[in-house]
Coordinates of C-alpha atoms in Angstrom, one line a residue:
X29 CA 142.2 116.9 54.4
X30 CA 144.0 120.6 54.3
X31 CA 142.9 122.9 57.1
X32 CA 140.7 125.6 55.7
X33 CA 143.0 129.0 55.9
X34 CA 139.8 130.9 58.0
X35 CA 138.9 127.4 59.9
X36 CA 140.5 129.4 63.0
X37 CA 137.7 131.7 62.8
X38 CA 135.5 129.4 63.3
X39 CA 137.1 128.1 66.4
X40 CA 136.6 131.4 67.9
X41 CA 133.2 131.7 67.1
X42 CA 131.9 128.7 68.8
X43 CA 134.1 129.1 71.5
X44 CA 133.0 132.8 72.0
X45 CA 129.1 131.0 71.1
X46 CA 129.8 128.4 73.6
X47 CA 130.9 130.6 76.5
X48 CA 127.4 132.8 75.8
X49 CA 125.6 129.5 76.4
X50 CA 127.4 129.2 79.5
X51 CA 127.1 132.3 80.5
X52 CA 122.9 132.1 79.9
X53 CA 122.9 128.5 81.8
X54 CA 124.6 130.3 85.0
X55 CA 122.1 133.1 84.4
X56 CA 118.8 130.8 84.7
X57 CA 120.8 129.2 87.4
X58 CA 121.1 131.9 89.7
X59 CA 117.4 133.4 88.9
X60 CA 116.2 130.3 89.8
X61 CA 117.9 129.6 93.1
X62 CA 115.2 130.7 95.3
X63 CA 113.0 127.9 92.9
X64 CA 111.6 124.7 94.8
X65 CA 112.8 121.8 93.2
X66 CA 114.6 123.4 90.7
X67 CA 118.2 121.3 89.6
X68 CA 120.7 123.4 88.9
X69 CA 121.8 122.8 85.3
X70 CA 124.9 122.6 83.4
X71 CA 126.0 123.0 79.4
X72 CA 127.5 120.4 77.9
X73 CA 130.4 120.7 75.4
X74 CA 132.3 118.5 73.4
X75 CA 135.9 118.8 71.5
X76 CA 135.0 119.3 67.6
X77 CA 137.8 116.8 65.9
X78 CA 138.9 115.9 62.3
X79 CA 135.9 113.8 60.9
X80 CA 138.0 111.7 58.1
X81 CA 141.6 111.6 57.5
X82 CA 143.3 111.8 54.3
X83 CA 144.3 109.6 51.9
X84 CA 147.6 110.4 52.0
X85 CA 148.9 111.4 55.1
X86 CA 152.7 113.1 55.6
X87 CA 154.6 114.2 59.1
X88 CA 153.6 117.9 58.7
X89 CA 149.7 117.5 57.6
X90 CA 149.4 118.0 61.5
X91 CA 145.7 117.6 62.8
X92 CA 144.0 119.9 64.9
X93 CA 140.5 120.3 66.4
X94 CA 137.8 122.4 64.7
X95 CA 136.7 123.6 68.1
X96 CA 133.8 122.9 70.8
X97 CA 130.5 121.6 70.3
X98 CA 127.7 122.2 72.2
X99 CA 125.7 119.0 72.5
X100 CA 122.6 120.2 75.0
X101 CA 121.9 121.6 78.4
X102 CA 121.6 118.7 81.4
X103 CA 121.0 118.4 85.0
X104 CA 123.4 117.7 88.1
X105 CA 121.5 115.2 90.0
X106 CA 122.9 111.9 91.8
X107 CA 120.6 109.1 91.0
X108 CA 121.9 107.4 94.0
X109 CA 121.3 110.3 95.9
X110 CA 118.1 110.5 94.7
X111 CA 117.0 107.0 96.0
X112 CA 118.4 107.3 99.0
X113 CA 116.2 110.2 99.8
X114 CA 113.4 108.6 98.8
X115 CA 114.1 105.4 100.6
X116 CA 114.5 108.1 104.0
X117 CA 111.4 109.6 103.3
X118 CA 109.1 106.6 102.7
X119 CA 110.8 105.4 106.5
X120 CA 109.9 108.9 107.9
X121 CA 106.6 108.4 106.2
X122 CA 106.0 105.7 108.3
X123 CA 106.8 107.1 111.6
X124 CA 104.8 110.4 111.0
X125 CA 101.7 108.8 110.4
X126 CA 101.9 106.7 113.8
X127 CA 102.9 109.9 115.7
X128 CA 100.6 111.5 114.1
X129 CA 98.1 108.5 115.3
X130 CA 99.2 108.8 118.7
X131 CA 98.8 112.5 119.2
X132 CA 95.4 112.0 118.3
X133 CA 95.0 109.3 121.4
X134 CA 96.9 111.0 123.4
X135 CA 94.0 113.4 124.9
X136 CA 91.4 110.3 125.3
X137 CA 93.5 108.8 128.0
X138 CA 96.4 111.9 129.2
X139 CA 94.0 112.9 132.6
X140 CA 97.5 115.0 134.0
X141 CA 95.5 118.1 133.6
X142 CA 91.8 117.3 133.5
X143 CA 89.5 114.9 136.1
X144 CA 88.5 111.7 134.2
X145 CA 88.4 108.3 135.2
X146 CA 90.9 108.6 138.1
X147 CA 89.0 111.0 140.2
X148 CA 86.1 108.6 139.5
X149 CA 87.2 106.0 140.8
X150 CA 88.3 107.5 143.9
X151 CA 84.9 109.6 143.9
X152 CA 83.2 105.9 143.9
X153 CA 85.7 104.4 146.2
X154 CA 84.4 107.2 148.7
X155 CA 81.0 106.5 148.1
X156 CA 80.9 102.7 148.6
X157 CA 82.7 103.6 152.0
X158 CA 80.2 106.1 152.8
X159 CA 77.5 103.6 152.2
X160 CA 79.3 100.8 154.1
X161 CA 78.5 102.4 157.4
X162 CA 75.9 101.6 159.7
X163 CA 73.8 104.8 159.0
X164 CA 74.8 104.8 155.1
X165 CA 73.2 101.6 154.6
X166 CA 69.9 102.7 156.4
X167 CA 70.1 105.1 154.2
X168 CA 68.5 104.9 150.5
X169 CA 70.5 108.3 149.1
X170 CA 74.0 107.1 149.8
X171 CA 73.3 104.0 147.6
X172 CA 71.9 106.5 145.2
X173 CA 75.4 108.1 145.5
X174 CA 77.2 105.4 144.5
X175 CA 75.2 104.8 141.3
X176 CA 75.5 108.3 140.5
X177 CA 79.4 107.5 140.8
X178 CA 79.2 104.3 138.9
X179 CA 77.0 106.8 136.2
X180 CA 79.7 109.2 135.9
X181 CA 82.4 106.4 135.3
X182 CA 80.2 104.8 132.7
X183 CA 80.0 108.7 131.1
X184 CA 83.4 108.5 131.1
X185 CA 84.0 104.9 129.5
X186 CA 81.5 105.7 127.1
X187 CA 83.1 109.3 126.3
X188 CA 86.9 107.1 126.0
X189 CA 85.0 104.8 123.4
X190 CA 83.0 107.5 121.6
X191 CA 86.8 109.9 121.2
X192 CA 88.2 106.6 120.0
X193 CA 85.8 105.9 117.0
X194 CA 86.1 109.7 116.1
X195 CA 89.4 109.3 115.8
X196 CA 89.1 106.1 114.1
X197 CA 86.9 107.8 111.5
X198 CA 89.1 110.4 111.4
X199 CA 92.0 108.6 110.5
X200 CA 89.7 105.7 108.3
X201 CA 88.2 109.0 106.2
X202 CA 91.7 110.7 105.5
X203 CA 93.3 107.6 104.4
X204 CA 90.6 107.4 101.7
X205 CA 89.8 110.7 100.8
X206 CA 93.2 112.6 101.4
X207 CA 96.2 110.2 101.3
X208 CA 94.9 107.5 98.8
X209 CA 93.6 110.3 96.7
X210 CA 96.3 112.3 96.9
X211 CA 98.7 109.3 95.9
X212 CA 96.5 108.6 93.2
X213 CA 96.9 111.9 91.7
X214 CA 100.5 112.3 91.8
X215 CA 100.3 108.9 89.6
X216 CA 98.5 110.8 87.3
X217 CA 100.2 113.9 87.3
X218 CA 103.7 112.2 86.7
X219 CA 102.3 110.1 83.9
X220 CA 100.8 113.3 82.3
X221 CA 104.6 114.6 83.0
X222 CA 106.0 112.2 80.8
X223 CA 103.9 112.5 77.6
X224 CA 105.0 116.3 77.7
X225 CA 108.7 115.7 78.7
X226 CA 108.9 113.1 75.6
X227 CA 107.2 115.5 73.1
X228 CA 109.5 117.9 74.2
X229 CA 111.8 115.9 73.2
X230 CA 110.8 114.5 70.1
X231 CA 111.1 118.6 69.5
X232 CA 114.7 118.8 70.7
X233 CA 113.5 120.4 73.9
X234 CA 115.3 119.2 77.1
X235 CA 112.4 120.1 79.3
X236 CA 114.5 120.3 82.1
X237 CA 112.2 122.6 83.8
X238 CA 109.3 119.5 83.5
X239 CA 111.9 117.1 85.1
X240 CA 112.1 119.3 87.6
X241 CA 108.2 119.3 88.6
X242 CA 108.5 115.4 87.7
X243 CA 111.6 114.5 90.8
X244 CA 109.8 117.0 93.0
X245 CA 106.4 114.5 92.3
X246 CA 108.5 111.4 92.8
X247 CA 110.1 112.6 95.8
X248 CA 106.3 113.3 96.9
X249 CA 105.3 109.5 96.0
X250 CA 108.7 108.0 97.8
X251 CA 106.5 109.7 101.6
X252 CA 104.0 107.4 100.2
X253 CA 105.5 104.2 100.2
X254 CA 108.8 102.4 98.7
X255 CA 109.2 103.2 95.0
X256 CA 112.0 102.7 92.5
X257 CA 112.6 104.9 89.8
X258 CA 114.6 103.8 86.7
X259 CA 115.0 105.9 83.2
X260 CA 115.3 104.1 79.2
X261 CA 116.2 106.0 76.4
X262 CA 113.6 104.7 73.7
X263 CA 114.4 104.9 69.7
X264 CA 112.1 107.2 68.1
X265 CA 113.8 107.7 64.7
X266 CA 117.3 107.1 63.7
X267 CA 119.8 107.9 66.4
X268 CA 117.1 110.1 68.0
X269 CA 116.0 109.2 71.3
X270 CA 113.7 110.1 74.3
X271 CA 113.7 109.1 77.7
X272 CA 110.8 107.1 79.5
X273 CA 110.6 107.0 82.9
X274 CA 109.3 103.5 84.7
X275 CA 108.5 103.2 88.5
X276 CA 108.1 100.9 90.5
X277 CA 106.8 99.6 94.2
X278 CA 108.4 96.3 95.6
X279 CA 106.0 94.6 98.6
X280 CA 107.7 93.2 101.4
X281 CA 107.4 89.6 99.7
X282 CA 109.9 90.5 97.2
X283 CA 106.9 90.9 94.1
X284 CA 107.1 94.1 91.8
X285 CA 104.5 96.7 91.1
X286 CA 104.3 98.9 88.4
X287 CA 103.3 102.4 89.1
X288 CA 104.3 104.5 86.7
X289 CA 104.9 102.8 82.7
X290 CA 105.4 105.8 80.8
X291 CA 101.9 107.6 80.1
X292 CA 100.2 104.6 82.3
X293 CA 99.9 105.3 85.7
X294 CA 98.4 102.9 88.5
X295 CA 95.5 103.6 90.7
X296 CA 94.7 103.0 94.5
X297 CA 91.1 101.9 96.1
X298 CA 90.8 101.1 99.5
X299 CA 87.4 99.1 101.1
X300 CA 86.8 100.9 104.8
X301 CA 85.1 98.7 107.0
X302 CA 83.8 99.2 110.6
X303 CA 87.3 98.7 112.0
X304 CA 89.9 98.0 109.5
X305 CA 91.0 99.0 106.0
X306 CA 92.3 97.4 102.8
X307 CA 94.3 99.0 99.8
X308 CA 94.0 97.9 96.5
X309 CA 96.2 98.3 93.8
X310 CA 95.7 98.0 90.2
X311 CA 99.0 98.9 88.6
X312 CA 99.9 99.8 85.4
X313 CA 100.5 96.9 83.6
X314 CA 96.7 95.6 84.2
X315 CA 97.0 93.6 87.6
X316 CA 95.1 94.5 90.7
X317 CA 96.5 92.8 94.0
X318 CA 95.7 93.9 97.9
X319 CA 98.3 95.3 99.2
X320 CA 97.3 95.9 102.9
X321 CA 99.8 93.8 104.6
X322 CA 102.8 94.2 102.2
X323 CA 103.4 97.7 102.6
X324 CA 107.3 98.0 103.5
X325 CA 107.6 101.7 104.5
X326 CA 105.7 105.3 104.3
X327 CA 102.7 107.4 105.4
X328 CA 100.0 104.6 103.3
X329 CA 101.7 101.8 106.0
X330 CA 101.8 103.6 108.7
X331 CA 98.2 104.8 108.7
X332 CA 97.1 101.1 107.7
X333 CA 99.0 100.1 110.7
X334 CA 96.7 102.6 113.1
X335 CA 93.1 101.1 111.5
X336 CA 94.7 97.6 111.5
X337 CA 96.7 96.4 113.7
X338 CA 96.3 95.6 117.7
X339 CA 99.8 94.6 118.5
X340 CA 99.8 91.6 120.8
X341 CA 96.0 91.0 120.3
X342 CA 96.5 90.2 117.1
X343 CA 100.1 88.7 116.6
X344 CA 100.8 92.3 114.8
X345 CA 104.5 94.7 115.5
X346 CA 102.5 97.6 116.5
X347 CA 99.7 98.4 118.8
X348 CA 97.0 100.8 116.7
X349 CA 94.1 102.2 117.7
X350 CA 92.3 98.7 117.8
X351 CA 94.7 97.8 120.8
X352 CA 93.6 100.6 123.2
X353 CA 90.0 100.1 121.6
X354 CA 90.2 96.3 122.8
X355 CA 92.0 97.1 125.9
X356 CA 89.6 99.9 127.3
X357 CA 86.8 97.5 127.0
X358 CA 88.4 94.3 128.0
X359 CA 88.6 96.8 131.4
X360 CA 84.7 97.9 131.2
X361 CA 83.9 94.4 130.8
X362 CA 85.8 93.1 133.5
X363 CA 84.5 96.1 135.6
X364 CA 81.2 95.1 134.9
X365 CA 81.1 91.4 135.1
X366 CA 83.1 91.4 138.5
X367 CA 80.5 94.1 140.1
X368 CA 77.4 92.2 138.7
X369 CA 79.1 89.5 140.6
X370 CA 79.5 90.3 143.8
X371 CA 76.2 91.9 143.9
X372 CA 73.9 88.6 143.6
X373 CA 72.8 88.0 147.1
X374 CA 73.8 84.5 148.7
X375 CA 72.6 82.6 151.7
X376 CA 75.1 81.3 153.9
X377 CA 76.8 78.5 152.0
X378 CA 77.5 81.5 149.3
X379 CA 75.0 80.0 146.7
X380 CA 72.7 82.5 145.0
X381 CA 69.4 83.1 146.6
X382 CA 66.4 82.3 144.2
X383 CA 62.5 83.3 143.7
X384 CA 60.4 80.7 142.1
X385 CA 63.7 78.8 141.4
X386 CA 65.7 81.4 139.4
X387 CA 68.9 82.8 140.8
X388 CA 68.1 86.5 141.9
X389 CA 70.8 88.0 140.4
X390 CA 70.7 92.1 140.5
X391 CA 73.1 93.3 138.6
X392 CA 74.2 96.5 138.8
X393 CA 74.7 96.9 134.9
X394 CA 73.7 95.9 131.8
X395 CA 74.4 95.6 128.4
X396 CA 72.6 97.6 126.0
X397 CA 72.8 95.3 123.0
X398 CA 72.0 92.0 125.0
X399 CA 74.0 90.4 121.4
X400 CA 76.9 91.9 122.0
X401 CA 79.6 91.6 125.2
X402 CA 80.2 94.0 127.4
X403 CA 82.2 97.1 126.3
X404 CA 82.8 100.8 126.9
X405 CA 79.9 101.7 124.6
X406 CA 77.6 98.7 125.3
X407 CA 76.9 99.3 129.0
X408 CA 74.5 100.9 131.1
X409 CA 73.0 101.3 135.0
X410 CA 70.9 97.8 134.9
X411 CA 67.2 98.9 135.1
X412 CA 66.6 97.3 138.6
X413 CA 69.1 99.5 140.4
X414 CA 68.0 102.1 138.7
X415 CA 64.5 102.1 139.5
X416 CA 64.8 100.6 142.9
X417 CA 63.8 97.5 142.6
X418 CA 66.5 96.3 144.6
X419 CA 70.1 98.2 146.2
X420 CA 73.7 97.2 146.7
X421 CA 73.8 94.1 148.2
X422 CA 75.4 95.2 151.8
X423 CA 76.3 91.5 152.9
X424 CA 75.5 88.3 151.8
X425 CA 76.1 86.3 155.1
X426 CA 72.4 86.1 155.9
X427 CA 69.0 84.4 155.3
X428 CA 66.1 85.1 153.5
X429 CA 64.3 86.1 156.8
X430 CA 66.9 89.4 157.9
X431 CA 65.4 90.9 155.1
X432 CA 62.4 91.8 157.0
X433 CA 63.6 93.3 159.5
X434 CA 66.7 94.9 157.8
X435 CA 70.7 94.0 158.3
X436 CA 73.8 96.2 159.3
X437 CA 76.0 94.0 157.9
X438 CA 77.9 95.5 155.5
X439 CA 81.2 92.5 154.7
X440 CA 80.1 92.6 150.6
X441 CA 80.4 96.8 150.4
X442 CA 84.1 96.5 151.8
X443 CA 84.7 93.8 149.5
X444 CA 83.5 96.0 146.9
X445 CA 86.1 98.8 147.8
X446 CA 88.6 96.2 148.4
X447 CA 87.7 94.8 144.7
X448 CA 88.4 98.1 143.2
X449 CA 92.0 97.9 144.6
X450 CA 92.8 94.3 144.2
X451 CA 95.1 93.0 141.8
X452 CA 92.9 91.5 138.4
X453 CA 94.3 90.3 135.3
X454 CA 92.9 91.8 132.5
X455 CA 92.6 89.6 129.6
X456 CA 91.6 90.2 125.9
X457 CA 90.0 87.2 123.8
X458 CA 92.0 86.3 120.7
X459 CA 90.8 84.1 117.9
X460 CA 93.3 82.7 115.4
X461 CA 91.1 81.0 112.9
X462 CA 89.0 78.5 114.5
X463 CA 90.7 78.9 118.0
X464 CA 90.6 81.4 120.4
X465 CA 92.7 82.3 123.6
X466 CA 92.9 84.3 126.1
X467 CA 95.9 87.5 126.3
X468 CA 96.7 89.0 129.0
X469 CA 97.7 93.0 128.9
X470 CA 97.9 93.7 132.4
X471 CA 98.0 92.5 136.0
X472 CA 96.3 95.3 138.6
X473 CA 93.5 97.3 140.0
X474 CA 90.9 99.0 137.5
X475 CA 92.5 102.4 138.5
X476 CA 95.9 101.0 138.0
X477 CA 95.0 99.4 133.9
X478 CA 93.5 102.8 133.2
X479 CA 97.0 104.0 134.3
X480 CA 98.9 101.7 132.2
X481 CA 96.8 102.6 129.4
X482 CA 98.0 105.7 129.5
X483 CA 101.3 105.0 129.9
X484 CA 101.5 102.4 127.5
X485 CA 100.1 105.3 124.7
X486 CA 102.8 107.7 126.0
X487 CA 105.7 105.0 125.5
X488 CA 104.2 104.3 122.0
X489 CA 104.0 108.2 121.0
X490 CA 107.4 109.0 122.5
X491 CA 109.1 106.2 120.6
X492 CA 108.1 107.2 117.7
X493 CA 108.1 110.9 118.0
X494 CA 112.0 110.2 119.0
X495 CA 112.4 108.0 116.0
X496 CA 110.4 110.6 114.0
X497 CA 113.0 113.2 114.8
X498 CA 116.0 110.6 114.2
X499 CA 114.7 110.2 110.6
X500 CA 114.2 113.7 110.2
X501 CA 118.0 114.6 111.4
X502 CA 118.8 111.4 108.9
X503 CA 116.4 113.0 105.7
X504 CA 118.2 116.3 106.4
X505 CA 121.4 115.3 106.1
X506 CA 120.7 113.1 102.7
X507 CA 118.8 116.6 101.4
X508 CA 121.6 118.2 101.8
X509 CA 124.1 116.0 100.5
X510 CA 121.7 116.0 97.3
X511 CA 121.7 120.1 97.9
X512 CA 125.2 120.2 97.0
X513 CA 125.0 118.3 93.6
X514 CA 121.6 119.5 92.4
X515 CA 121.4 122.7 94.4
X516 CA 122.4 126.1 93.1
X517 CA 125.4 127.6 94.9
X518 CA 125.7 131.1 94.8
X519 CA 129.8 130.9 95.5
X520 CA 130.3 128.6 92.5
X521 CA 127.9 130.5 90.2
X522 CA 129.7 133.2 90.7
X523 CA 133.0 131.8 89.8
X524 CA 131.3 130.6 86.8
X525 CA 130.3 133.8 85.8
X526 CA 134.1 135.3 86.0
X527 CA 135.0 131.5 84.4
X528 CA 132.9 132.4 81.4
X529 CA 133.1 136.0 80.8
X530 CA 136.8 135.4 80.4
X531 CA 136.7 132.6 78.1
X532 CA 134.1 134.7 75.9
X533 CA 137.2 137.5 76.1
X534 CA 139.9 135.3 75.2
X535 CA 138.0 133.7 72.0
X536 CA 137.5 137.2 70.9
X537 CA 140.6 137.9 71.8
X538 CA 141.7 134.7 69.2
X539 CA 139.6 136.2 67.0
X540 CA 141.7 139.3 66.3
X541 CA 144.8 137.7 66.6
X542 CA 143.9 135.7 63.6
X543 CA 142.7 138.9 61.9
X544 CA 145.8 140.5 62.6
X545 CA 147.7 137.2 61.4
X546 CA 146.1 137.3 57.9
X547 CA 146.2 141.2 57.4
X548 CA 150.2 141.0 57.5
X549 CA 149.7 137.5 54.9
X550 CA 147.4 139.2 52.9
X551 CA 148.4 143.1 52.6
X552 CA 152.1 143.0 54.2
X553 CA 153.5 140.2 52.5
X554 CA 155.1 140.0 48.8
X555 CA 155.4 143.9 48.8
X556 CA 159.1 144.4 48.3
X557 CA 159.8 146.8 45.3
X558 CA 156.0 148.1 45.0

């Protein structure tokens, strides 16, 4: 195949055609570096070579390129960049929605700065030592005193349980209204992505500006939970292709979910109940599964590990808001069983006194659902004490006669201020199917589990507010790693700018070279003896 005498021409029209492109890609680079989620894009060339050689072929039918090509405009992303930033993100997921959890708890029980249920118990201590004296048990207003203490401490248990179902609601009503929903419509939105990346396509459009919306959605659905994101070229025509994008979630038994199959997309549901949550998942291939406990990373785990799980009172890695729910009222109850206790008045061999035959019991508090156990919500000042049907029981070490002519005594009120400082284990029933047991959380006074309460929640928040800024630190340095493949540099831009402009200069440059060449062939050559 001879070489077309003007072929050069050609060569420095695509190469002068070629650098314009590159000049225009830089162009929409550096306009769009201010852009979120833009990729910074790149034109591709290829060498133009002989298609066919000849027949017959000799040592100075040399072959040489017909020039560059330019075969489209792509992206600079790392796909293994890509997943790792996802894979960070789903992890710091995770730990923001349990700090996020925690922060919420923190005020119920942080009572640094504000009187709560320590200054109540030692307002109460005060009180039943007040009332253990001679003259405060002749007197009727120093018992009222201390059921105006043990009011205020119930106000205060209740107020605990009330803050904690708010923020159970709280956290309940945003899982299914904000982050399920919101999860639900970045499904859609990618799937809707992909219909108009592939008939931009099909139309010879690159649509890299829709890939760009698309990876700053996936990147979105990665906070979420765990996703893998893997692209196919699909046949369309001959030798004409478009790419489909499928994603995927992996549960933490090893089984795969579809989420994204081309134009289908998947969809969440959750069921709320009183005091847990479930997440359903029907993907896009058509199968639904619940998903609850299988959740390996992100914000969907971590908030389903707040509503769910009660760390070691039900077997479960992390204590929730259902362990200082159980824990607060494991201490009501004990507080109120162990009071209601020592308040039953007993002759001298310590049995119960009785009235026609029943145990006289007075308790000093009662549940207001009789069906349900004591708790910091289900407890009040028992009607008796309230309306003076009967007092504190001072001591118990007499008969059924002192009562007539009154007692000093006051042995059972100091045992009463000595029961609000002695050690008590505190114990939270646990059923595991058929079975149930008993866990103990904490060994101490009812002051003293308050306390730990407290400074169990501030361990919790400050271990994960430390590992939320570790992951942060981590994510940062992936973004940026990704920054300086996909990002736009301003430094390298410009380079390309000074690149370009002087490759467009030197194909024009060929360009009249080979003018100049054929001029002397043409009109200088043959001329002798004109």
């Amino acid at each position: 195949m001879i070489r077309s005498t003007f072929a050069g021409f050609t060569t420095a029209q695509l190469a002068m055609a070629t650098s314009q492109r590159a000049l225009d890609v830089t162009g929409q680079n550096i306009t769009n570096i201010n852009t979120p989620g833009y990729t910074r894009q790149r034109l591709d060339i290829a060498s133009l070579n002989t298609q066919k050689g000849d027949y017959y072929n000799s040592k100075s039918n040399i072959k040489v390129g017909f020039g560059v090509e330019m075969t489209g405009v792509s992206q600079l992303r790392d796909p293994f960049l890509d997943a790792q930033y996802r894979s960070q993100i789903s992890k710091l997921g995770t730990s923001d929605a349990h700090a996020a959890g925690f922060e919420q708890l923190t005020p119920i029980f942080d009572e640094a700065t504000m009187s709560g249920v320590r200054d109540a118990f030692i307002a109460l201590t005060s009180a039943l030592n007040t009332l253990s004296t001679p003259q405060g048990i002749a007197n009727d207003e120093n018992d009222a005193m201390v059921r105006s203490k043990m009011q205020i401490l119930l106000n205060l248990f209740r107020d605990n349980s009330v803050r904690l179902q708010d923020v159970r609601d709280d956290v309940q009503t945003g899982f299914a209204t904000t982050d399920v929903a919101d999860v639900n419509q970045i499904l859609e939105n990618i799937a809707n992505l992909n219909v108009s990346i592939k008939n931009s396509q099909i139309l010879g459009n690159p649509a890299l500006e829709l890939q760009d919306q698309r990876n700053s959605l996936l990147d979105e659905l990665g906070s979420y939970l765990p996703i893998s994101v893997k692209y196919r070229d699909e046949e369309i025509g001959p030798n004409q292709y478009v790419e489909i994008l499928d994603v995927n979630f992996t549960d933490s038994n090893g089984v795969k979910h579809s989420l994204i199959s081309d134009s289908r997309a998947a969809k969440f549901d959750t069921i709320i109940n009183d005091k847990s949550a479930k997440l359903i998942l029907a993907d896009a291939k058509g199968s639904t599964a619940d998903i609850t406990d299988v959740l390996g990373s992100g914000t969907l785990k971590g908030t389903l590990d707040l509503i769910n799980k009660s760390g070691d009172f039900d077997g479960s890695d992390f204590r929730g808001i259902g362990y200082y729910e159980k824990a607060l009222d494991s201490l009501v109850a004990t507080f109120a069983e162990k009071f209601n206790e020592m308040n039953i008045p007993r002759d001298e061999n310590g049995d119960p006194l009785k009235d026609n035959g029943k145990d006289i019991l007075n308790p000093l508090f009662e549940k207001k659902d009789d069906s349900l156990p004591f708790s910091a919500s289900n407890i009040k000042i028992a009607s008796g004490w309230a309306n003076g049907s009967y007092k504190i029981t001072a001591s118990n070490n007499y008969v059924v006669t002192n009562q007539e002519t009154g007692s000093t005594a006051n042995e059972n009120i100091l045992n009463m201020v000595k029961l609000l400082e002695k050690d008590i284990g505190f114990t939270v029933k646990v059923t595991d199917g058929t079975t149930s047991r008993d866990v103990k959380f904490f060994t101490g006074s009812f002051h003293d589990c308050f306390a730990n309460l407290e400074a169990t929640l501030g361990t919790d928040y400050k271990s994960e507010s430390t590992m939320l800024a570790n992951q942060i630190s981590v994510l940062n340095q992936t973004s940026n790693s990704r920054d300086g493949v996909s990002g736009v540099q301003l430094d390298e831009e410009g380079m390309n700018l000074l690149h370009y402009n002087q490759s467009y200069t030197a194909a024009a440059r060929l360009m009249t070279t080979l003018d100049e060449a054929l001029d002397v062939l043409i009109n200088r050559t043959g001329v002798v003896g004109r």
